[in-house]
Amino acid sequence: MTSLNKPRVLIFAPVMDSLTEKLEQQFSIEKYFEHDDPQAFLAKNGQGIVGVVTRGDVGVNNGVLEHLTDLKVISVFGVGTDSIDLKYAADKKIQVEITEGVLTDDVADMALALLLATARNICQADKFVRDGQWLNGGFPLSTKISGKRLGIFGMGQIGQAIARRASGFDMSIAYASNHEKPELPYQFVADIKQLAKQVDVLVIAVSGGAQSAGIIDQSIFSALPDSAIVINISRGSVINQNDLIHALQNKQIAGAGLDVFAEEPQVPHELIAMPNVVLQPHVGSATHETRQAMSEKVLANLHKHLD
Ligand code: 8YV
């Protein structure tokens, strides 16, 4: 196919170089972020663009979509659709495809890594050795995780993968979710506040978006025991970040492990200053293997609708 008759695809947000190269080979590509005035470019050239590629953490806004009158598919590099207006897409008969399934393991692994790192002070202890402090005496005691009570907010694929891993640590598992999944061997607690009252660790694994925005707020932090650890691998928007900072500063909870934040890549200095908080730069799915699988899925999802 010459570039003239290849389907036209807009890359809305930068993706991995290797994926960009494949997109350039297989489609006629426009890069939104490379135009000085991308809206003017789209107003003139948006017609005929049939595919959009974007990232889960970025999505795409309606101001862009309204110029793409021939759009058939938005192929998301990720599983989050919280930054896409799904109703608008459905009304315009635009398919929204995600890289479902392939990042579940990595994100669940990250949840456990954050949990262990936070409870066992892994980052602080690493620094302790590197700084030569061990020569002056031992490192303070940390908190046991095996056998503790885990609460998972959100029992989709990622929540379930976290539960399976935590079972290997002999943790008792309860969850709050839109609805009970009776086929799962975990305790369902209808109310997130009730769940908070009965756990040692709360892991946020629910989808982002309006329906979950700010649900983990002061009322949940007060319900958790003051020894509790909160882990978030889903979206920063689910936690009221100011309430989290307040809860940590006032020792309402013992620590937090966070891969996601309210306004990435901005991380509040209060969180950076706290040694009982482990911070990651939204890398839950960021392994070579998974990003490769995600790339392949992004391409397959485009071809499914455009070939
Ligand atoms: C990715 C994500 O980090 O799946 C999602 O929605 O947020 C992450 O897996 C992101 O989409 C790539 O930048």
PDB file of C-alpha atoms and ligand atoms in Angstrom:
ATOM      1  CA  MET A   1       0.000   0.000   0.000  1.00  0.00           C
ATOM      2  CA  THR A   2       1.275   3.476  -0.737  1.00  0.00           C
ATOM      3  CA  SER A   3       0.855   6.074   1.981  1.00  0.00           C
ATOM      4  CA  LEU A   4      -1.964   7.524  -0.140  1.00  0.00           C
ATOM      5  CA  ASN A   5      -4.243   4.554   0.278  1.00  0.00           C
ATOM      6  CA  LYS A   6      -3.187   3.525   3.782  1.00  0.00           C
ATOM      7  CA  PRO A   7      -5.807   4.346   6.450  1.00  0.00           C
ATOM      8  CA  ARG A   8      -5.076   7.713   8.080  1.00  0.00           C
ATOM      9  CA  VAL A   9      -4.371   7.478  11.819  1.00  0.00           C
ATOM     10  CA  LEU A  10      -3.761  10.294  14.303  1.00  0.00           C
ATOM     11  CA  ILE A  11      -1.314   9.632  17.145  1.00  0.00           C
ATOM     12  CA  PHE A  12      -2.745  11.907  19.815  1.00  0.00           C
ATOM     13  CA  ALA A  13      -0.156  11.348  22.564  1.00  0.00           C
ATOM     14  CA  PRO A  14       3.408  10.066  22.123  1.00  0.00           C
ATOM     15  CA  VAL A  15       3.757   6.288  22.410  1.00  0.00           C
ATOM     16  CA  MET A  16       6.833   4.023  22.397  1.00  0.00           C
ATOM     17  CA  ASP A  17       9.223   4.563  19.478  1.00  0.00           C
ATOM     18  CA  SER A  18       8.931   0.940  18.359  1.00  0.00           C
ATOM     19  CA  LEU A  19       5.135   1.268  18.200  1.00  0.00           C
ATOM     20  CA  THR A  20       5.371   4.610  16.387  1.00  0.00           C
ATOM     21  CA  GLU A  21       7.630   2.967  13.779  1.00  0.00           C
ATOM     22  CA  LYS A  22       5.133   0.149  13.176  1.00  0.00           C
ATOM     23  CA  LEU A  23       2.265   2.627  12.996  1.00  0.00           C
ATOM     24  CA  GLU A  24       4.221   4.598  10.398  1.00  0.00           C
ATOM     25  CA  GLN A  25       4.808   1.453   8.341  1.00  0.00           C
ATOM     26  CA  GLN A  26       1.220   0.256   8.450  1.00  0.00           C
ATOM     27  CA  PHE A  27      -0.801   3.495   8.381  1.00  0.00           C
ATOM     28  CA  SER A  28      -0.598   7.032   7.115  1.00  0.00           C
ATOM     29  CA  ILE A  29       0.285   8.814  10.356  1.00  0.00           C
ATOM     30  CA  GLU A  30      -0.338  12.307  11.692  1.00  0.00           C
ATOM     31  CA  LYS A  31       1.122  13.293  15.070  1.00  0.00           C
ATOM     32  CA  TYR A  32      -1.148  15.680  16.943  1.00  0.00           C
ATOM     33  CA  PHE A  33       1.567  16.795  19.351  1.00  0.00           C
ATOM     34  CA  GLU A  34       3.992  17.779  16.580  1.00  0.00           C
ATOM     35  CA  HIS A  35       1.797  20.512  15.128  1.00  0.00           C
ATOM     36  CA  ASP A  36       2.228  24.103  16.302  1.00  0.00           C
ATOM     37  CA  ASP A  37      -1.514  24.627  16.068  1.00  0.00           C
ATOM     38  CA  PRO A  38      -2.952  21.103  16.154  1.00  0.00           C
ATOM     39  CA  GLN A  39      -6.567  22.260  16.338  1.00  0.00           C
ATOM     40  CA  ALA A  40      -6.161  24.348  13.173  1.00  0.00           C
ATOM     41  CA  PHE A  41      -4.455  21.390  11.503  1.00  0.00           C
ATOM     42  CA  LEU A  42      -7.327  19.105  12.416  1.00  0.00           C
ATOM     43  CA  ALA A  43      -9.959  21.626  11.371  1.00  0.00           C
ATOM     44  CA  LYS A  44      -8.370  21.531   7.899  1.00  0.00           C
ATOM     45  CA  ASN A  45      -7.235  17.891   7.714  1.00  0.00           C
ATOM     46  CA  GLY A  46      -9.342  15.999  10.263  1.00  0.00           C
ATOM     47  CA  GLN A  47     -11.749  14.651   7.695  1.00  0.00           C
ATOM     48  CA  GLY A  48     -10.529  11.258   6.458  1.00  0.00           C
ATOM     49  CA  ILE A  49      -8.716  10.341   9.661  1.00  0.00           C
ATOM     50  CA  VAL A  50     -10.193   6.973  10.596  1.00  0.00           C
ATOM     51  CA  GLY A  51      -8.130   5.957  13.624  1.00  0.00           C
ATOM     52  CA  VAL A  52      -6.742   7.581  16.766  1.00  0.00           C
ATOM     53  CA  VAL A  53      -3.987   6.140  18.951  1.00  0.00           C
ATOM     54  CA  THR A  54      -3.677   7.475  22.476  1.00  0.00           C
ATOM     55  CA  ARG A  55      -2.535   6.388  25.922  1.00  0.00           C
ATOM     56  CA  GLY A  56      -4.783   5.301  28.756  1.00  0.00           C
ATOM     57  CA  ASP A  57      -3.482   8.031  31.025  1.00  0.00           C
ATOM     58  CA  VAL A  58      -4.099  10.722  28.403  1.00  0.00           C
ATOM     59  CA  GLY A  59      -7.239   9.720  26.501  1.00  0.00           C
ATOM     60  CA  VAL A  60      -8.522  12.150  23.882  1.00  0.00           C
ATOM     61  CA  ASN A  61     -10.885  15.091  24.226  1.00  0.00           C
ATOM     62  CA  ASN A  62     -14.072  15.883  22.335  1.00  0.00           C
ATOM     63  CA  GLY A  63     -12.509  19.087  20.953  1.00  0.00           C
ATOM     64  CA  VAL A  64     -10.251  16.811  18.919  1.00  0.00           C
ATOM     65  CA  LEU A  65     -12.870  14.186  18.130  1.00  0.00           C
ATOM     66  CA  GLU A  66     -15.312  16.705  16.701  1.00  0.00           C
ATOM     67  CA  HIS A  67     -12.900  17.412  13.822  1.00  0.00           C
ATOM     68  CA  LEU A  68     -12.569  13.697  13.038  1.00  0.00           C
ATOM     69  CA  THR A  69     -15.844  13.204  11.207  1.00  0.00           C
ATOM     70  CA  ASP A  70     -14.781   9.873   9.643  1.00  0.00           C
ATOM     71  CA  LEU A  71     -13.292   8.380  12.810  1.00  0.00           C
ATOM     72  CA  LYS A  72     -13.965   4.666  13.280  1.00  0.00           C
ATOM     73  CA  VAL A  73     -11.720   3.618  16.150  1.00  0.00           C
ATOM     74  CA  ILE A  74      -9.771   4.957  19.122  1.00  0.00           C
ATOM     75  CA  SER A  75      -7.063   2.443  19.979  1.00  0.00           C
ATOM     76  CA  VAL A  76      -5.880   3.016  23.534  1.00  0.00           C
ATOM     77  CA  PHE A  77      -2.377   2.024  24.673  1.00  0.00           C
ATOM     78  CA  GLY A  78      -3.613   0.983  28.118  1.00  0.00           C
ATOM     79  CA  VAL A  79      -6.861  -0.103  29.741  1.00  0.00           C
ATOM     80  CA  GLY A  80      -8.117   3.178  31.199  1.00  0.00           C
ATOM     81  CA  THR A  81     -10.886   4.942  29.292  1.00  0.00           C
ATOM     82  CA  ASP A  82     -11.522   7.560  31.980  1.00  0.00           C
ATOM     83  CA  SER A  83     -10.137  10.350  29.782  1.00  0.00           C
ATOM     84  CA  ILE A  84     -12.412   9.534  26.853  1.00  0.00           C
ATOM     85  CA  ASP A  85     -16.075  10.554  26.660  1.00  0.00           C
ATOM     86  CA  LEU A  86     -17.470   7.077  25.981  1.00  0.00           C
ATOM     87  CA  LYS A  87     -20.999   8.356  25.463  1.00  0.00           C
ATOM     88  CA  TYR A  88     -19.815  10.807  22.814  1.00  0.00           C
ATOM     89  CA  ALA A  89     -17.869   8.002  21.134  1.00  0.00           C
ATOM     90  CA  ALA A  90     -20.884   5.667  21.206  1.00  0.00           C
ATOM     91  CA  ASP A  91     -23.178   8.373  19.796  1.00  0.00           C
ATOM     92  CA  LYS A  92     -20.740   8.929  16.912  1.00  0.00           C
ATOM     93  CA  LYS A  93     -20.336   5.147  16.453  1.00  0.00           C
ATOM     94  CA  ILE A  94     -16.607   5.347  17.241  1.00  0.00           C
ATOM     95  CA  GLN A  95     -15.239   2.072  18.653  1.00  0.00           C
ATOM     96  CA  VAL A  96     -12.986   2.419  21.704  1.00  0.00           C
ATOM     97  CA  GLU A  97     -10.466  -0.416  22.032  1.00  0.00           C
ATOM     98  CA  ILE A  98      -8.092  -1.050  24.941  1.00  0.00           C
ATOM     99  CA  THR A  99      -5.138  -3.370  25.548  1.00  0.00           C
ATOM    100  CA  GLU A 100      -7.211  -5.616  27.759  1.00  0.00           C
ATOM    101  CA  GLY A 101      -5.661  -8.572  29.557  1.00  0.00           C
ATOM    102  CA  VAL A 102      -2.016  -8.032  28.663  1.00  0.00           C
ATOM    103  CA  LEU A 103      -1.097  -5.625  31.472  1.00  0.00           C
ATOM    104  CA  THR A 104      -3.053  -7.285  34.289  1.00  0.00           C
ATOM    105  CA  ASP A 105      -0.096  -9.250  35.664  1.00  0.00           C
ATOM    106  CA  ASP A 106       2.320  -6.332  35.695  1.00  0.00           C
ATOM    107  CA  VAL A 107      -0.069  -3.967  37.431  1.00  0.00           C
ATOM    108  CA  ALA A 108      -0.931  -6.614  40.020  1.00  0.00           C
ATOM    109  CA  ASP A 109       2.785  -7.293  40.515  1.00  0.00           C
ATOM    110  CA  MET A 110       3.294  -3.558  41.069  1.00  0.00           C
ATOM    111  CA  ALA A 111       0.557  -3.509  43.721  1.00  0.00           C
ATOM    112  CA  LEU A 112       2.334  -6.264  45.644  1.00  0.00           C
ATOM    113  CA  ALA A 113       5.730  -4.631  45.108  1.00  0.00           C
ATOM    114  CA  LEU A 114       4.417  -1.352  46.511  1.00  0.00           C
ATOM    115  CA  LEU A 115       2.788  -3.143  49.412  1.00  0.00           C
ATOM    116  CA  LEU A 116       5.964  -4.986  50.369  1.00  0.00           C
ATOM    117  CA  ALA A 117       8.143  -1.934  49.760  1.00  0.00           C
ATOM    118  CA  THR A 118       5.930   0.250  51.948  1.00  0.00           C
ATOM    119  CA  ALA A 119       5.429  -2.228  54.799  1.00  0.00           C
ATOM    120  CA  ARG A 120       9.017  -3.464  54.878  1.00  0.00           C
ATOM    121  CA  ASN A 121      10.617  -0.031  54.277  1.00  0.00           C
ATOM    122  CA  ILE A 122      12.520  -1.419  51.298  1.00  0.00           C
ATOM    123  CA  CYS A 123      13.454   1.959  49.790  1.00  0.00           C
ATOM    124  CA  GLN A 124      14.548   3.422  53.116  1.00  0.00           C
ATOM    125  CA  ALA A 125      16.562   0.317  53.966  1.00  0.00           C
ATOM    126  CA  ASP A 126      18.251   0.375  50.561  1.00  0.00           C
ATOM    127  CA  LYS A 127      19.241   3.995  51.157  1.00  0.00           C
ATOM    128  CA  PHE A 128      20.421   3.073  54.656  1.00  0.00           C
ATOM    129  CA  VAL A 129      22.897   0.546  53.213  1.00  0.00           C
ATOM    130  CA  ARG A 130      24.049   2.815  50.362  1.00  0.00           C
ATOM    131  CA  ASP A 131      24.613   5.730  52.735  1.00  0.00           C
ATOM    132  CA  GLY A 132      26.850   3.561  54.924  1.00  0.00           C
ATOM    133  CA  GLN A 133      24.530   3.922  57.914  1.00  0.00           C
ATOM    134  CA  TRP A 134      24.523   0.164  58.566  1.00  0.00           C
ATOM    135  CA  LEU A 135      28.085   0.537  59.810  1.00  0.00           C
ATOM    136  CA  ASN A 136      26.695   2.550  62.713  1.00  0.00           C
ATOM    137  CA  GLY A 137      23.945   0.118  63.746  1.00  0.00           C
ATOM    138  CA  GLY A 138      20.909  -1.833  62.597  1.00  0.00           C
ATOM    139  CA  PHE A 139      17.845  -0.645  60.682  1.00  0.00           C
ATOM    140  CA  PRO A 140      14.532  -0.109  62.557  1.00  0.00           C
ATOM    141  CA  LEU A 141      11.885  -2.844  62.521  1.00  0.00           C
ATOM    142  CA  SER A 142       9.179  -2.823  59.866  1.00  0.00           C
ATOM    143  CA  THR A 143       5.649  -4.253  59.446  1.00  0.00           C
ATOM    144  CA  LYS A 144       4.695  -7.845  58.607  1.00  0.00           C
ATOM    145  CA  ILE A 145       2.456  -8.394  55.582  1.00  0.00           C
ATOM    146  CA  SER A 146       1.933 -12.171  55.447  1.00  0.00           C
ATOM    147  CA  GLY A 147      -1.327 -13.158  57.108  1.00  0.00           C
ATOM    148  CA  LYS A 148      -2.707  -9.616  57.284  1.00  0.00           C
ATOM    149  CA  ARG A 149      -6.187  -8.486  56.162  1.00  0.00           C
ATOM    150  CA  LEU A 150      -6.315  -7.115  52.623  1.00  0.00           C
ATOM    151  CA  GLY A 151      -9.160  -5.023  51.240  1.00  0.00           C
ATOM    152  CA  ILE A 152      -9.350  -4.526  47.485  1.00  0.00           C
ATOM    153  CA  PHE A 153     -11.474  -1.742  46.037  1.00  0.00           C
ATOM    154  CA  GLY A 154     -12.445  -2.901  42.547  1.00  0.00           C
ATOM    155  CA  MET A 155     -12.597  -6.585  41.587  1.00  0.00           C
ATOM    156  CA  GLY A 156     -11.993  -6.501  37.848  1.00  0.00           C
ATOM    157  CA  GLN A 157      -9.186  -8.426  36.197  1.00  0.00           C
ATOM    158  CA  ILE A 158      -6.491  -6.470  38.027  1.00  0.00           C
ATOM    159  CA  GLY A 159      -8.237  -6.709  41.422  1.00  0.00           C
ATOM    160  CA  GLN A 160      -8.541 -10.459  40.976  1.00  0.00           C
ATOM    161  CA  ALA A 161      -4.876 -10.808  39.974  1.00  0.00           C
ATOM    162  CA  ILE A 162      -3.902  -8.870  43.114  1.00  0.00           C
ATOM    163  CA  ALA A 163      -6.106 -11.157  45.234  1.00  0.00           C
ATOM    164  CA  ARG A 164      -4.503 -14.288  43.760  1.00  0.00           C
ATOM    165  CA  ARG A 165      -1.036 -12.966  44.554  1.00  0.00           C
ATOM    166  CA  ALA A 166      -2.018 -11.868  48.068  1.00  0.00           C
ATOM    167  CA  SER A 167      -3.453 -15.359  48.728  1.00  0.00           C
ATOM    168  CA  GLY A 168       0.115 -16.582  48.314  1.00  0.00           C
ATOM    169  CA  PHE A 169       1.009 -14.357  51.264  1.00  0.00           C
ATOM    170  CA  ASP A 170      -1.763 -15.983  53.324  1.00  0.00           C
ATOM    171  CA  MET A 171      -3.645 -12.707  53.480  1.00  0.00           C
ATOM    172  CA  SER A 172      -7.378 -12.787  54.158  1.00  0.00           C
ATOM    173  CA  ILE A 173      -9.121 -11.008  51.313  1.00  0.00           C
ATOM    174  CA  ALA A 174     -12.253  -8.879  51.209  1.00  0.00           C
ATOM    175  CA  TYR A 175     -13.378  -6.525  48.454  1.00  0.00           C
ATOM    176  CA  ALA A 176     -15.768  -3.749  47.621  1.00  0.00           C
ATOM    177  CA  SER A 177     -17.028  -3.484  44.096  1.00  0.00           C
ATOM    178  CA  ASN A 178     -20.079  -2.418  42.057  1.00  0.00           C
ATOM    179  CA  HIS A 179     -21.501  -5.870  42.513  1.00  0.00           C
ATOM    180  CA  GLU A 180     -20.656  -9.112  44.233  1.00  0.00           C
ATOM    181  CA  LYS A 181     -18.836 -11.797  42.271  1.00  0.00           C
ATOM    182  CA  PRO A 182     -20.150 -14.925  44.007  1.00  0.00           C
ATOM    183  CA  GLU A 183     -17.822 -17.160  41.996  1.00  0.00           C
ATOM    184  CA  LEU A 184     -14.802 -15.635  43.794  1.00  0.00           C
ATOM    185  CA  PRO A 185     -13.586 -17.057  47.124  1.00  0.00           C
ATOM    186  CA  TYR A 186     -13.271 -13.614  48.749  1.00  0.00           C
ATOM    187  CA  GLN A 187     -15.550 -11.768  51.148  1.00  0.00           C
ATOM    188  CA  PHE A 188     -17.734  -9.146  49.458  1.00  0.00           C
ATOM    189  CA  VAL A 189     -18.355  -5.972  51.469  1.00  0.00           C
ATOM    190  CA  ALA A 190     -20.926  -3.737  49.782  1.00  0.00           C
ATOM    191  CA  ASP A 191     -19.718  -0.522  51.375  1.00  0.00           C
ATOM    192  CA  ILE A 192     -16.165   0.777  50.945  1.00  0.00           C
ATOM    193  CA  LYS A 193     -16.268   2.416  54.389  1.00  0.00           C
ATOM    194  CA  GLN A 194     -17.183  -0.895  56.013  1.00  0.00           C
ATOM    195  CA  LEU A 195     -14.359  -2.535  54.097  1.00  0.00           C
ATOM    196  CA  ALA A 196     -11.923   0.118  55.376  1.00  0.00           C
ATOM    197  CA  LYS A 197     -12.929  -0.654  58.982  1.00  0.00           C
ATOM    198  CA  GLN A 198     -11.923  -4.293  58.721  1.00  0.00           C
ATOM    199  CA  VAL A 199      -8.600  -4.312  56.830  1.00  0.00           C
ATOM    200  CA  ASP A 200      -4.887  -3.687  57.419  1.00  0.00           C
ATOM    201  CA  VAL A 201      -4.182  -2.849  53.787  1.00  0.00           C
ATOM    202  CA  LEU A 202      -6.429  -1.141  51.244  1.00  0.00           C
ATOM    203  CA  VAL A 203      -5.507  -1.541  47.574  1.00  0.00           C
ATOM    204  CA  ILE A 204      -7.252   0.679  45.035  1.00  0.00           C
ATOM    205  CA  ALA A 205      -7.851  -1.257  41.812  1.00  0.00           C
ATOM    206  CA  VAL A 206     -11.059   0.338  40.594  1.00  0.00           C
ATOM    207  CA  SER A 207     -11.382   2.104  37.204  1.00  0.00           C
ATOM    208  CA  GLY A 208     -10.962   5.859  37.157  1.00  0.00           C
ATOM    209  CA  GLY A 209     -13.598   8.272  35.915  1.00  0.00           C
ATOM    210  CA  ALA A 210     -16.491  10.278  37.315  1.00  0.00           C
ATOM    211  CA  GLN A 211     -18.064   7.331  39.148  1.00  0.00           C
ATOM    212  CA  SER A 212     -14.984   6.701  41.320  1.00  0.00           C
ATOM    213  CA  ALA A 213     -13.529  10.233  41.582  1.00  0.00           C
ATOM    214  CA  GLY A 214     -12.573  11.195  45.140  1.00  0.00           C
ATOM    215  CA  ILE A 215     -14.248   8.153  46.756  1.00  0.00           C
ATOM    216  CA  ILE A 216     -11.219   7.458  48.935  1.00  0.00           C
ATOM    217  CA  ASP A 217     -11.455  10.535  51.104  1.00  0.00           C
ATOM    218  CA  GLN A 218     -11.145  11.590  54.725  1.00  0.00           C
ATOM    219  CA  SER A 219     -14.102   9.400  55.771  1.00  0.00           C
ATOM    220  CA  ILE A 220     -12.291   6.303  54.466  1.00  0.00           C
ATOM    221  CA  PHE A 221      -8.959   7.273  56.019  1.00  0.00           C
ATOM    222  CA  SER A 222     -10.685   7.742  59.400  1.00  0.00           C
ATOM    223  CA  ALA A 223     -12.350   4.340  59.047  1.00  0.00           C
ATOM    224  CA  LEU A 224      -9.032   2.568  58.385  1.00  0.00           C
ATOM    225  CA  PRO A 225      -6.959   1.517  61.401  1.00  0.00           C
ATOM    226  CA  ASP A 226      -4.049   3.867  62.086  1.00  0.00           C
ATOM    227  CA  SER A 227      -1.675   1.006  61.213  1.00  0.00           C
ATOM    228  CA  ALA A 228      -3.177   0.734  57.708  1.00  0.00           C
ATOM    229  CA  ILE A 229      -1.311   0.958  54.423  1.00  0.00           C
ATOM    230  CA  VAL A 230      -3.015   2.317  51.293  1.00  0.00           C
ATOM    231  CA  ILE A 231      -1.847   1.260  47.822  1.00  0.00           C
ATOM    232  CA  ASN A 232      -3.011   2.877  44.592  1.00  0.00           C
ATOM    233  CA  ILE A 233      -2.237   1.394  41.180  1.00  0.00           C
ATOM    234  CA  SER A 234      -5.398   2.564  39.387  1.00  0.00           C
ATOM    235  CA  ARG A 235      -5.910   6.294  38.962  1.00  0.00           C
ATOM    236  CA  GLY A 236      -4.890   9.238  41.129  1.00  0.00           C
ATOM    237  CA  SER A 237      -8.416  10.632  40.766  1.00  0.00           C
ATOM    238  CA  VAL A 238      -9.903   7.864  42.948  1.00  0.00           C
ATOM    239  CA  ILE A 239      -8.130   9.252  46.029  1.00  0.00           C
ATOM    240  CA  ASN A 240      -8.709  12.749  47.363  1.00  0.00           C
ATOM    241  CA  GLN A 241      -4.987  13.554  47.406  1.00  0.00           C
ATOM    242  CA  ASN A 242      -5.246  16.374  49.961  1.00  0.00           C
ATOM    243  CA  ASP A 243      -7.147  14.061  52.313  1.00  0.00           C
ATOM    244  CA  LEU A 244      -4.468  11.411  51.824  1.00  0.00           C
ATOM    245  CA  ILE A 245      -1.717  13.874  52.733  1.00  0.00           C
ATOM    246  CA  HIS A 246      -3.704  15.007  55.755  1.00  0.00           C
ATOM    247  CA  ALA A 247      -4.281  11.386  56.864  1.00  0.00           C
ATOM    248  CA  LEU A 248      -0.574  10.570  56.548  1.00  0.00           C
ATOM    249  CA  GLN A 249       0.538  13.745  58.313  1.00  0.00           C
ATOM    250  CA  ASN A 250      -1.905  13.110  61.169  1.00  0.00           C
ATOM    251  CA  LYS A 251      -0.956   9.427  61.407  1.00  0.00           C
ATOM    252  CA  GLN A 252      -4.503   8.282  60.607  1.00  0.00           C
ATOM    253  CA  ILE A 253      -2.805   5.722  58.386  1.00  0.00           C
ATOM    254  CA  ALA A 254       0.735   4.316  58.569  1.00  0.00           C
ATOM    255  CA  GLY A 255       1.881   4.567  54.972  1.00  0.00           C
ATOM    256  CA  ALA A 256       1.058   4.578  51.279  1.00  0.00           C
ATOM    257  CA  GLY A 257       2.424   3.086  48.073  1.00  0.00           C
ATOM    258  CA  LEU A 258       1.437   5.127  45.035  1.00  0.00           C
ATOM    259  CA  ASP A 259       1.963   4.555  41.323  1.00  0.00           C
ATOM    260  CA  VAL A 260      -0.606   7.173  40.283  1.00  0.00           C
ATOM    261  CA  PHE A 261      -1.368  10.767  41.268  1.00  0.00           C
ATOM    262  CA  ALA A 262      -4.013  13.418  40.838  1.00  0.00           C
ATOM    263  CA  GLU A 263      -2.042  15.536  38.374  1.00  0.00           C
ATOM    264  CA  GLU A 264       0.758  13.495  36.854  1.00  0.00           C
ATOM    265  CA  PRO A 265       3.647  14.066  36.625  1.00  0.00           C
ATOM    266  CA  GLN A 266       3.203  16.508  39.516  1.00  0.00           C
ATOM    267  CA  VAL A 267       3.728  14.848  42.903  1.00  0.00           C
ATOM    268  CA  PRO A 268       2.993  17.021  45.955  1.00  0.00           C
ATOM    269  CA  HIS A 269       6.099  17.894  47.957  1.00  0.00           C
ATOM    270  CA  GLU A 270       4.302  16.714  51.123  1.00  0.00           C
ATOM    271  CA  LEU A 271       4.249  13.157  49.735  1.00  0.00           C
ATOM    272  CA  ILE A 272       7.853  13.390  48.565  1.00  0.00           C
ATOM    273  CA  ALA A 273       8.904  14.447  52.062  1.00  0.00           C
ATOM    274  CA  MET A 274       7.360  11.428  53.796  1.00  0.00           C
ATOM    275  CA  PRO A 275       9.602   8.366  54.285  1.00  0.00           C
ATOM    276  CA  ASN A 276       6.584   6.096  54.866  1.00  0.00           C
ATOM    277  CA  VAL A 277       5.328   6.747  51.301  1.00  0.00           C
ATOM    278  CA  VAL A 278       6.709   4.814  48.333  1.00  0.00           C
ATOM    279  CA  LEU A 279       6.361   6.681  45.039  1.00  0.00           C
ATOM    280  CA  GLN A 280       6.424   5.337  41.482  1.00  0.00           C
ATOM    281  CA  PRO A 281       6.123   7.318  38.220  1.00  0.00           C
ATOM    282  CA  HIS A 282       3.026   5.499  36.840  1.00  0.00           C
ATOM    283  CA  VAL A 283       4.967   2.430  35.750  1.00  0.00           C
ATOM    284  CA  GLY A 284       2.528  -0.357  36.665  1.00  0.00           C
ATOM    285  CA  SER A 285       2.528  -1.754  33.121  1.00  0.00           C
ATOM    286  CA  ALA A 286       5.986  -0.505  32.166  1.00  0.00           C
ATOM    287  CA  THR A 287       7.962  -3.686  31.481  1.00  0.00           C
ATOM    288  CA  HIS A 288       9.571  -4.583  28.146  1.00  0.00           C
ATOM    289  CA  GLU A 289       7.373  -7.648  27.793  1.00  0.00           C
ATOM    290  CA  THR A 290       4.066  -5.971  28.584  1.00  0.00           C
ATOM    291  CA  ARG A 291       4.692  -2.793  26.614  1.00  0.00           C
ATOM    292  CA  GLN A 292       5.553  -5.000  23.608  1.00  0.00           C
ATOM    293  CA  ALA A 293       2.298  -6.943  24.055  1.00  0.00           C
ATOM    294  CA  MET A 294       0.372  -3.670  24.469  1.00  0.00           C
ATOM    295  CA  SER A 295       1.902  -2.328  21.255  1.00  0.00           C
ATOM    296  CA  GLU A 296       0.855  -5.422  19.335  1.00  0.00           C
ATOM    297  CA  LYS A 297      -2.663  -5.090  20.700  1.00  0.00           C
ATOM    298  CA  VAL A 298      -2.897  -1.409  19.729  1.00  0.00           C
ATOM    299  CA  LEU A 299      -1.993  -2.365  16.143  1.00  0.00           C
ATOM    300  CA  ALA A 300      -4.363  -5.351  16.073  1.00  0.00           C
ATOM    301  CA  ASN A 301      -7.194  -3.198  17.430  1.00  0.00           C
ATOM    302  CA  LEU A 302      -6.669  -0.676  14.626  1.00  0.00           C
ATOM    303  CA  HIS A 303      -6.579  -3.358  11.944  1.00  0.00           C
ATOM    304  CA  LYS A 304      -9.730  -4.961  13.351  1.00  0.00           C
ATOM    305  CA  HIS A 305     -11.697  -1.838  12.404  1.00  0.00           C
ATOM    306  CA  LEU A 306      -9.724  -0.362   9.534  1.00  0.00           C
ATOM    307  CA  ASP A 307      -8.750  -3.250   7.261  1.00  0.00           C
TER     308      ASP A 307
HETATM  309  C1  8YV B   1      -0.188   3.070  30.999  1.00  0.00           C
HETATM  310  C2  8YV B   1      -2.533   3.096  32.044  1.00  0.00           C
HETATM  311  O1  8YV B   1       0.838   3.464  31.845  1.00  0.00           O
HETATM  312  O2  8YV B   1      -3.615   1.207  31.209  1.00  0.00           O
HETATM  313  C3  8YV B   1      -3.720   2.360  31.551  1.00  0.00           C
HETATM  314  O3  8YV B   1      -4.793   2.959  31.496  1.00  0.00           O
HETATM  315  O4  8YV B   1      -2.652   4.138  32.585  1.00  0.00           O
HETATM  316  C4  8YV B   1      -1.189   2.506  31.923  1.00  0.00           C
HETATM  317  O5  8YV B   1      -1.155   1.157  31.694  1.00  0.00           O
HETATM  318  C5  8YV B   1      -0.484   4.172  30.084  1.00  0.00           C
HETATM  319  O6  8YV B   1      -1.622   4.062  29.335  1.00  0.00           O
HETATM  320  C6  8YV B   1       0.693   4.366  29.122  1.00  0.00           C
HETATM  321  O7  8YV B   1       1.205   5.564  29.278  1.00  0.00           O
END
